[in-house]
Short mmCIF file of C-alpha atoms and ligand atoms in Angstrom, two decimals:
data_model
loop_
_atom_site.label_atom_id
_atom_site.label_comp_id
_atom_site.label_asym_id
_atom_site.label_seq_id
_atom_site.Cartn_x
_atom_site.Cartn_y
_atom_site.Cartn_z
CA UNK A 320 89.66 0.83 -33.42
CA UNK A 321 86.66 0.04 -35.68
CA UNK A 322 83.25 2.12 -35.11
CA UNK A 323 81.17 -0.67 -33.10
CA UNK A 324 84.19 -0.06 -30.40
CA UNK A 325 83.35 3.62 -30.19
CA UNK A 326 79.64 3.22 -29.88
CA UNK A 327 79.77 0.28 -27.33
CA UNK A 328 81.79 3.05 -24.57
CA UNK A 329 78.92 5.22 -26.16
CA UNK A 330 76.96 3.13 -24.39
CA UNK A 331 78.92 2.04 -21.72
CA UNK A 332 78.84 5.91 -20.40
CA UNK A 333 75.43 6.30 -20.84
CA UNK A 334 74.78 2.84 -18.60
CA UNK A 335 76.76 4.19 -15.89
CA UNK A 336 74.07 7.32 -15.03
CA UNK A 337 71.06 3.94 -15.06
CA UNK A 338 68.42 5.24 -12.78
CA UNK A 339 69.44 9.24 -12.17
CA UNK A 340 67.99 10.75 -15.77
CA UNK A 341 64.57 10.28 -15.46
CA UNK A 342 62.07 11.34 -17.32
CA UNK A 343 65.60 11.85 -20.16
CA UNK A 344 66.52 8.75 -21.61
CA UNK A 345 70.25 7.45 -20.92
CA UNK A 346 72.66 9.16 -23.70
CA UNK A 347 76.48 8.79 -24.37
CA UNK A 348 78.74 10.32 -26.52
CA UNK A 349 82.44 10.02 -27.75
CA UNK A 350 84.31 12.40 -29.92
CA UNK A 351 87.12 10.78 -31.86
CA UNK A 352 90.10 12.18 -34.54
CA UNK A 353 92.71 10.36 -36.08
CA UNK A 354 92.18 7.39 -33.60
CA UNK A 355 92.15 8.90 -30.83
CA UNK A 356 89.98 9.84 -28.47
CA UNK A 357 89.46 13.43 -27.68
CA UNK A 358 86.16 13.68 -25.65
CA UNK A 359 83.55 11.78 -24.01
CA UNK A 360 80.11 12.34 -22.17
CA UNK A 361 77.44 11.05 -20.61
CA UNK A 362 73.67 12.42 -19.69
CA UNK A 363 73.81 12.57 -15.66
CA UNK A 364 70.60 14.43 -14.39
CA UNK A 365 67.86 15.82 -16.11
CA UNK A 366 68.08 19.47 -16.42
CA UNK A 367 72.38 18.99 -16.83
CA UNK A 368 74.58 18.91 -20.18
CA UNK A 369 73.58 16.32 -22.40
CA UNK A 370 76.21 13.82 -22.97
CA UNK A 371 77.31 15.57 -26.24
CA UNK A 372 77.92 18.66 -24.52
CA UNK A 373 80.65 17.02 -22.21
CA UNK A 374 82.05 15.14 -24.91
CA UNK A 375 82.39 18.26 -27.09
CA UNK A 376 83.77 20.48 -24.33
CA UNK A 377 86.09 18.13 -23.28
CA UNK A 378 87.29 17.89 -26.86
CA UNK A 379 87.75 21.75 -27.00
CA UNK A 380 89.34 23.16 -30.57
CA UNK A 381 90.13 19.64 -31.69
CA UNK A 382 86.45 18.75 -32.28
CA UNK A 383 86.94 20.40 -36.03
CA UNK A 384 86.75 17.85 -38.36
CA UNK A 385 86.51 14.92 -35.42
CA UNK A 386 83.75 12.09 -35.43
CA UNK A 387 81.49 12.34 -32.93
CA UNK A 388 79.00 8.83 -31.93
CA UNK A 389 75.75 8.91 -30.07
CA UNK A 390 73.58 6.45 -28.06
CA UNK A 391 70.86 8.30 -29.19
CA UNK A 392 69.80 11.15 -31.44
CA UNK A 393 70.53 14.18 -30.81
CA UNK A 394 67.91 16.46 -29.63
CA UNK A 395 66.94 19.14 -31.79
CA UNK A 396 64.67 21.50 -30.16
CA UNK A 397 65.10 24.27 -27.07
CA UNK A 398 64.13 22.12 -23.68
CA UNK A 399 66.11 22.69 -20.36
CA UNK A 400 69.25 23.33 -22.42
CA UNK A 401 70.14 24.41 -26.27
CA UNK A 402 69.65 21.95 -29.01
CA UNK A 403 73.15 19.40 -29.60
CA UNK A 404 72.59 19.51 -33.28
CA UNK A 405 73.56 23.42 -33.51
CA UNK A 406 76.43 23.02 -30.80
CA UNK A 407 77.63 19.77 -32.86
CA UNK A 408 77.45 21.90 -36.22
CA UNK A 409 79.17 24.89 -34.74
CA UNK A 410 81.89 22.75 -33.00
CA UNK A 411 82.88 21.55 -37.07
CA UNK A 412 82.06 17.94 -36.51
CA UNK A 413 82.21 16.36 -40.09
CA UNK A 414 80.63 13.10 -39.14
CA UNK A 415 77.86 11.24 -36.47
CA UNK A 416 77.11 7.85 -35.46
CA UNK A 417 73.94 7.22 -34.04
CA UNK A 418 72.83 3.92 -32.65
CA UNK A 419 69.21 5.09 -31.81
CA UNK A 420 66.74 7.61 -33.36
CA UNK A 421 64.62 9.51 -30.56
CA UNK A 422 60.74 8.79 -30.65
CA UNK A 423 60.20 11.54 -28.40
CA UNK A 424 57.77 13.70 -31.75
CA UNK A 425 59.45 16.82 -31.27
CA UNK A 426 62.66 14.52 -32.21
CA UNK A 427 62.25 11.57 -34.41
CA UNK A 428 64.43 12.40 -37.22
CA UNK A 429 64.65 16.22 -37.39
CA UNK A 430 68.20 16.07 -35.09
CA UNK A 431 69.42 13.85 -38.16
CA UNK A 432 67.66 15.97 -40.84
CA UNK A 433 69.50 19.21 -39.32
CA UNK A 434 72.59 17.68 -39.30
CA UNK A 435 72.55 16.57 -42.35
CA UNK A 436 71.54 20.15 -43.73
CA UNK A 437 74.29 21.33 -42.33
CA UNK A 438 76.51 19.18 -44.82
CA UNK A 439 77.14 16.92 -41.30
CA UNK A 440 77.35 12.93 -42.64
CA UNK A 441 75.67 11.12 -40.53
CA UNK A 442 75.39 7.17 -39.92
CA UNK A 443 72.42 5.72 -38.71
CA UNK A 444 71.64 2.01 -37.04
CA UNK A 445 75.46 1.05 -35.27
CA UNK A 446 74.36 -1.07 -32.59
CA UNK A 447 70.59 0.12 -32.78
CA UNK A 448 69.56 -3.00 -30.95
CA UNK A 449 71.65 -2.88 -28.19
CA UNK A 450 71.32 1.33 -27.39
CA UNK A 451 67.00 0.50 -27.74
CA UNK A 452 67.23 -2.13 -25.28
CA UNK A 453 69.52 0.24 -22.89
CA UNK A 454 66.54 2.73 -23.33
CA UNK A 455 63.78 0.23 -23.17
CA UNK A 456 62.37 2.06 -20.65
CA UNK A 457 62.23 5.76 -22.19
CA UNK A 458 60.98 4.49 -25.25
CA UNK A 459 58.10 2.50 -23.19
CA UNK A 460 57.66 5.79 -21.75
CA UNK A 461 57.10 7.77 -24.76
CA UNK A 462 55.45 5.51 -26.95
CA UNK A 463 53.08 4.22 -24.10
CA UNK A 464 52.70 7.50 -21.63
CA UNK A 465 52.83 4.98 -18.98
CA UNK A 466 56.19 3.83 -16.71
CA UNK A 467 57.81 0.75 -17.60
CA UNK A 468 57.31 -2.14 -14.87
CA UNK A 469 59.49 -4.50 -13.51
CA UNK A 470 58.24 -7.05 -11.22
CA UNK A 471 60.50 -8.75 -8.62
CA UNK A 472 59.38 -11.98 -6.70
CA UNK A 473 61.75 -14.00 -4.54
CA UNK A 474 60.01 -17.14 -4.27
CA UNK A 475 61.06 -20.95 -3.61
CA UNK A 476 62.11 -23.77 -5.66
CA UNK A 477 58.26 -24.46 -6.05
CA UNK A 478 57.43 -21.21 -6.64
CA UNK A 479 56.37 -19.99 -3.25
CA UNK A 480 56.36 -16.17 -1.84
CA UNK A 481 55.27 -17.63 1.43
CA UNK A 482 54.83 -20.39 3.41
CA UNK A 483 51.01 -21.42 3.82
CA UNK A 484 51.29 -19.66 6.78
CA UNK A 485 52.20 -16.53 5.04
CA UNK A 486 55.96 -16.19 6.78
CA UNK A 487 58.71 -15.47 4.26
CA UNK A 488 61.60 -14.92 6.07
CA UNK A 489 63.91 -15.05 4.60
CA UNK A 490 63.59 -17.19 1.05
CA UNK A 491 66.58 -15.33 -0.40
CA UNK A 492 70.04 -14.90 0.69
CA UNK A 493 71.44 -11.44 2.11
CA UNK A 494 73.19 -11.28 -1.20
CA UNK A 495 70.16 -11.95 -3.15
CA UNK A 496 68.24 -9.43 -1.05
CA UNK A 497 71.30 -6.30 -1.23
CA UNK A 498 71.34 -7.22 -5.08
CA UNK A 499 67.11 -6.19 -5.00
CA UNK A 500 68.14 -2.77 -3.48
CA UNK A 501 70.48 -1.96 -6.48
CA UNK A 502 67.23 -2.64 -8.80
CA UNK A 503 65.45 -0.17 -6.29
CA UNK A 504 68.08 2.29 -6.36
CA UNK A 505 68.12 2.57 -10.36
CA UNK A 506 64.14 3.01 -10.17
CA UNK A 507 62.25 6.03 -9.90
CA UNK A 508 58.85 3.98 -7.79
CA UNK A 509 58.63 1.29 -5.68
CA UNK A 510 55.27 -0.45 -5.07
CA UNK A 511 53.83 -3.09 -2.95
CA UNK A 512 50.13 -4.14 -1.94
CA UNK A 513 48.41 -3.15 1.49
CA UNK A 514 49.07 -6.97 2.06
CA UNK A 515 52.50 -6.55 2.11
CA UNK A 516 52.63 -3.37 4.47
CA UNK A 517 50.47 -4.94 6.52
CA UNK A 518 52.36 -8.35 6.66
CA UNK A 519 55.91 -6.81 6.50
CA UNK A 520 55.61 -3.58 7.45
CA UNK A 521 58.39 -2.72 4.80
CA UNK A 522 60.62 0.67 4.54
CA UNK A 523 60.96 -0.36 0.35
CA UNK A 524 63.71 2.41 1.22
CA UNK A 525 67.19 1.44 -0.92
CA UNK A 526 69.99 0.52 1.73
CA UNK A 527 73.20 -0.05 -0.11
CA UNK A 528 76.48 0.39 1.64
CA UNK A 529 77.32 3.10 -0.14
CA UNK A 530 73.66 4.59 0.12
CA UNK A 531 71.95 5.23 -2.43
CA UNK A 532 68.49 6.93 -3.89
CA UNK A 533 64.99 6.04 -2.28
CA UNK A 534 62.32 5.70 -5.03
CA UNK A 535 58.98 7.25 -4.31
CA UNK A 536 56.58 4.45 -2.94
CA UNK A 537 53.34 3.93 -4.11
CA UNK A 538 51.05 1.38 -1.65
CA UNK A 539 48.05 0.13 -3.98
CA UNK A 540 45.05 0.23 -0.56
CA UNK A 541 41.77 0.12 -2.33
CA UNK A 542 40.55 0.41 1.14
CA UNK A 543 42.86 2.60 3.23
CA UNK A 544 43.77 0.21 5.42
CA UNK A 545 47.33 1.30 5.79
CA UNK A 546 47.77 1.64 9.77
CA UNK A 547 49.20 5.28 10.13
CA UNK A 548 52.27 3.16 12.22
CA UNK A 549 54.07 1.64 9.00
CA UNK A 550 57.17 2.48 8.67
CA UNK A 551 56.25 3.98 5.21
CA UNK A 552 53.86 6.41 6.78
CA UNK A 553 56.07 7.45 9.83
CA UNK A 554 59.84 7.05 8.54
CA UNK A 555 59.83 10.17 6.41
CA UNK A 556 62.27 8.75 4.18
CA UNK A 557 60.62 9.77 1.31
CA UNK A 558 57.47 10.77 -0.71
CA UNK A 559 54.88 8.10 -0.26
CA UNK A 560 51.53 7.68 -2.68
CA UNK A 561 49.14 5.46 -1.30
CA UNK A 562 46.18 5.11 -4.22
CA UNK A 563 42.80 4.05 -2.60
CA UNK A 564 38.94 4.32 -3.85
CA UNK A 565 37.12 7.04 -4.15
CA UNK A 566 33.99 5.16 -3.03
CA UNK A 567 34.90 5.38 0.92
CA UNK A 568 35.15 8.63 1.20
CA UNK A 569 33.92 7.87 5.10
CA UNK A 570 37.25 6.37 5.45
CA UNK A 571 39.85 10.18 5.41
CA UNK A 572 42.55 8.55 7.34
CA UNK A 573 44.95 11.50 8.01
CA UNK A 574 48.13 10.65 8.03
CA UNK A 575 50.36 13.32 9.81
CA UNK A 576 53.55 13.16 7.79
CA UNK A 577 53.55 16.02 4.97
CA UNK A 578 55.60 13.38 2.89
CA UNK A 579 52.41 10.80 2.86
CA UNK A 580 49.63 11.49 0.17
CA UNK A 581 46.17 9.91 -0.75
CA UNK A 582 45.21 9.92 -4.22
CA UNK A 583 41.71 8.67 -4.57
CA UNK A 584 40.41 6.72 -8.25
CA UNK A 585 37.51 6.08 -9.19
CA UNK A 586 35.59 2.96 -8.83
CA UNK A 587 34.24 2.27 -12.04
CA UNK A 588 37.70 3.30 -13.79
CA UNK A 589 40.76 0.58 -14.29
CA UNK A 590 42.73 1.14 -10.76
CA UNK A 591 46.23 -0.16 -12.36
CA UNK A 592 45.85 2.08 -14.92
CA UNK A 593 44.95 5.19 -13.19
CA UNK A 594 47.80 4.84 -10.75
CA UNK A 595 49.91 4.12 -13.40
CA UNK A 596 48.70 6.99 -15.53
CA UNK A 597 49.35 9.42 -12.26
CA UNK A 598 52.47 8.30 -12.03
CA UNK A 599 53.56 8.96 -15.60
CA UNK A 600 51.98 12.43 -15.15
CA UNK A 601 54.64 12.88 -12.23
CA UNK A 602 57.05 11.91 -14.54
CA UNK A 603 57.80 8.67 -13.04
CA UNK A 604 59.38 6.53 -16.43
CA UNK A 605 60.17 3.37 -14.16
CA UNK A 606 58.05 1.36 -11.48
CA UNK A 607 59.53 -1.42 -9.32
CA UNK A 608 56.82 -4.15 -8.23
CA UNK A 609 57.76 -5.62 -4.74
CA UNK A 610 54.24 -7.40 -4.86
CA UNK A 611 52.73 -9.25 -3.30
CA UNK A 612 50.97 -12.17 -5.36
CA UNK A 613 47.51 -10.51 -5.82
CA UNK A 614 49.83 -7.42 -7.36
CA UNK A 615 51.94 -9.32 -9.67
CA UNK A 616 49.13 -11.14 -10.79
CA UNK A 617 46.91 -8.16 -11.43
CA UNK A 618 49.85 -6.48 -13.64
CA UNK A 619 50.35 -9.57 -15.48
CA UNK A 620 46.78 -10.23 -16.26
CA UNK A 621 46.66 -6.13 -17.14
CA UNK A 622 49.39 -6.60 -19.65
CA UNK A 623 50.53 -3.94 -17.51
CA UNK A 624 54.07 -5.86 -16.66
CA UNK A 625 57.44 -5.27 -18.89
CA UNK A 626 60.38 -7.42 -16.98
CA UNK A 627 60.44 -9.87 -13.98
CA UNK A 628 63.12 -10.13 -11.53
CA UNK A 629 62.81 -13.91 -9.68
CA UNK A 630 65.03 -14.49 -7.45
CA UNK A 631 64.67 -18.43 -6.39
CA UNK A 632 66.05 -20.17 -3.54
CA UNK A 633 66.72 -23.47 -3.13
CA UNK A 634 64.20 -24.54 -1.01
CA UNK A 635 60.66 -26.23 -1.06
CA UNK A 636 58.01 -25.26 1.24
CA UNK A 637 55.21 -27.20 -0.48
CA UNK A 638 51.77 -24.80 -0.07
CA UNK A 639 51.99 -21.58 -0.02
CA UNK A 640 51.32 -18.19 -1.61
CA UNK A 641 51.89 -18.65 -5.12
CA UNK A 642 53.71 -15.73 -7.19
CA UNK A 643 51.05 -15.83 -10.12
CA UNK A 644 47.28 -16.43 -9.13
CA UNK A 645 44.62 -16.84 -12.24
CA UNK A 646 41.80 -19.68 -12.39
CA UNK A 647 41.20 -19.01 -15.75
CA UNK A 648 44.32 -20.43 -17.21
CA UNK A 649 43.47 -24.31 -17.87
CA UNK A 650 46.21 -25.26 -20.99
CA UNK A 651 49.52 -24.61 -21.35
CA UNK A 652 48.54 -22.67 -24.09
CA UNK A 653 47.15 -20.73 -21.90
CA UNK A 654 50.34 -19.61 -20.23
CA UNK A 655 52.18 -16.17 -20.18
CA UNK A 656 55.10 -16.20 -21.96
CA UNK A 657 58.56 -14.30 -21.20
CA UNK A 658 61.84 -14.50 -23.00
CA UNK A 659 64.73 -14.97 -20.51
CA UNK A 660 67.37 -11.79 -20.54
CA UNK A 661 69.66 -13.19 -17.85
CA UNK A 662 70.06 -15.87 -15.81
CA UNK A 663 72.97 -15.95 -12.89
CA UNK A 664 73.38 -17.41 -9.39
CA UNK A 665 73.73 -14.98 -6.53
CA UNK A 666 75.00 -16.27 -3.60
CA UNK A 667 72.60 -19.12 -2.78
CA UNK A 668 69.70 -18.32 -4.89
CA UNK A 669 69.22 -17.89 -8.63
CA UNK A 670 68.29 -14.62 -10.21
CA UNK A 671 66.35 -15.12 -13.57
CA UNK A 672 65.80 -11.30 -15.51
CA UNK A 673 63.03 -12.19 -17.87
CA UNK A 674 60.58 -9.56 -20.25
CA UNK A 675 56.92 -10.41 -20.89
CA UNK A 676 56.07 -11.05 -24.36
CA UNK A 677 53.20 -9.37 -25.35
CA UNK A 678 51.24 -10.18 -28.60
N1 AI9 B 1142 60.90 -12.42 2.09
C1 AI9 B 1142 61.73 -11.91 1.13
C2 AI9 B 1142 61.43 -10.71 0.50
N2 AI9 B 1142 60.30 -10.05 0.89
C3 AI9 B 1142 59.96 -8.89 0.42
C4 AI9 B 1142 58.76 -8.21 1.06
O1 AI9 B 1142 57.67 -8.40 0.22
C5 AI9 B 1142 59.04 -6.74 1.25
O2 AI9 B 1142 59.25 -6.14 -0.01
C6 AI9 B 1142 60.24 -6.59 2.12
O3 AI9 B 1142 59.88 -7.07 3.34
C7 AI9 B 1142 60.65 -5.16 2.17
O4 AI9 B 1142 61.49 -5.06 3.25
P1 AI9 B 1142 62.35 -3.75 3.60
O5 AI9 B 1142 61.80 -3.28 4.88
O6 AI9 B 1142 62.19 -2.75 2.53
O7 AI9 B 1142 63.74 -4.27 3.67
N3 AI9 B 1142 62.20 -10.22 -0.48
C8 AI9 B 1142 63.35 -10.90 -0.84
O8 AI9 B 1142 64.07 -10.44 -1.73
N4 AI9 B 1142 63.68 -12.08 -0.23
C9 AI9 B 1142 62.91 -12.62 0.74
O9 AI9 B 1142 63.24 -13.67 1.26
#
């Protein structure tokens, strides 16, 4: 098998732990002699083996002299476990493929550098593109200090989220609407407008057959007008941040369940980007955006949205709420632009994965 085969289960094992590493990035790893394949690995939890740990101790004695290929770099300084580059070195690996280089600072290069110290060839670049799109997100993290956003809408033919009367159930199909709580589960937020809570009364809680992780939920409520009856107040299904002004401090709803906090910002500083800069101090790397309109077009205008997830149904309502609200847009030229990433049909209803394209 030719190298671009080893890296692509590389990454195929790192894809499979999408949505349980956070704040690590995904990582894979296969170990291969004369042909065959003697060990493989992926990065499952932060705080567990990284993946070239499990591909090296699966690989035992035979790892002398054996290639080893990596999704991403490996990491070269002391953090919840001991560096790869000294276990790869003492393990007698004579040569690494790495698709990605690490732009976490206390990486960025020095893995490589070590290895290559250590008389270790190493091959940079093999299917670069495709292992810094897998970690889109991390990198985003990193390079930003701020979570990387994905908004979903699930609107009509015409665009709507809602019929003029503001009832939206249901645009989407079932299908359409189990396949959004796979995108929750693989997130590490969820976060919808006071509108929505008070409209929908959502759980935003992921309910897969087979279960599946609940991301933290984060209600923007400039005004604390969350009733202390939603379902996200009183399910205790999981942590809940509701973000809110500082300005009304008359306004100290208490809200009895221990897993339902108040964080309070600042009137005269950007809301989006407070909440989103408390969430990347929690460590939160990816943030789902359920909306509604007045949210999606808030991140959008911020520059504060990555990816979109519409899901469209084939259906006309004619008015409506609108997914993206700005009066200030009067030419197409005027437009934001995405670049579409996927487009497939789900039962009923068409699911278009786009990413903003920022200038
Ligand atoms: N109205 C529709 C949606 N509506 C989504 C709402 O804004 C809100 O996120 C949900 O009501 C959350 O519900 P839950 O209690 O967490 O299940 N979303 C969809 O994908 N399709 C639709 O038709």
């Amino acid at each position: 098998m030719d190298h671009e085969f080893y890296m692509k289960l590389a990454l195929d094992l790192a894809g499979t732990a999408e949505g349980q590493t956070s704040p690590n990035p995904l990582v894979g790893a296969v170990c291969v002699k004369d042909g065959q394949i003697i060990g493989t690995g992926a990065h499952l939890k932060a705080g567990t083996p990284h993946a070239e740990v499990h591909a090296l101790t699966m690989a035992g004695t035979q790892s002398v002299g054996a290639d080893l290929y990596i999704t991403l770099e490996p990491c070269a300084h002391i953090g919840k476990t001991p560096p790869c580059t000294d276990l790869i070195r003492k393990r007698g690996i004579c040569r690494v493929f790495v698709a990605s280089i690490d732009p976490n600072p206390s990486v960025n290069g020095k893995g490589i550098r070590l290895l290559q110290d250590a008389g270790i060839e190493v091959i940079t670049g093999l299917l670069q593109e495709e292992a810094e799109q897998l970690n889109r997100a991390f990198f985003h993290f990193i390079n930003y200090g701020k979570p990387y956003v994905t908004l979903k809408a699930a609107t009509t033919l015409d665009g709507r989220l809602s019929t003029q009367t503001g009832d939206s159930k249901w645009i989407t199909s079932n299908a359409s609407r189990n396949d959004v709580h796979h995108l929750r589960h693989i997130h590490d937020a969820i976060l919808v407008g006071v509108q929505t809570v008070l409209h929908d009364n959502p759980f935003l809680t992921t309910r897969l057959p087979h279960g599946g992780k609940n991301p933290i939920r984060i209600i923007l409520d400039r005004y604390l007008r969350t009733p202390k009856t939603a379902n996200i107040v009183t399910d205790g299904a999981v942590e809940t941040i509701i973000f809110t002004l500082d300005s009304d401090k008359s306004r100290t709803v208490f809200f009895e369940h221990p897993f339902v906090s108040i964080e309070r910002i600042s009137e005269t500083a950007p809301f989006l980007e407070e909440v989103l800069n408390h969430l990347a101090r929690r460590g939160i790397m990816t943030l789902f955006v359920e909306g509604g309109s007045r949210v999606h077009s808030s991140f959008i205008n911020a520059g504060l949205a990555d990816e979109l997830y519409l899901y469209m149904a084939p259906k006309l309502i004619g008015n409506g709420s609108s997914l993206f609200i700005d009066e200030k847009r009067n030419l197409m030229a005027d437009s934001e632009s995405l670049r579409l990433l996927d487009v497939r049909q789900i039962g009923e209803d068409v699911r278009l994965h786009a990413r903003f394209l920022k200038e």
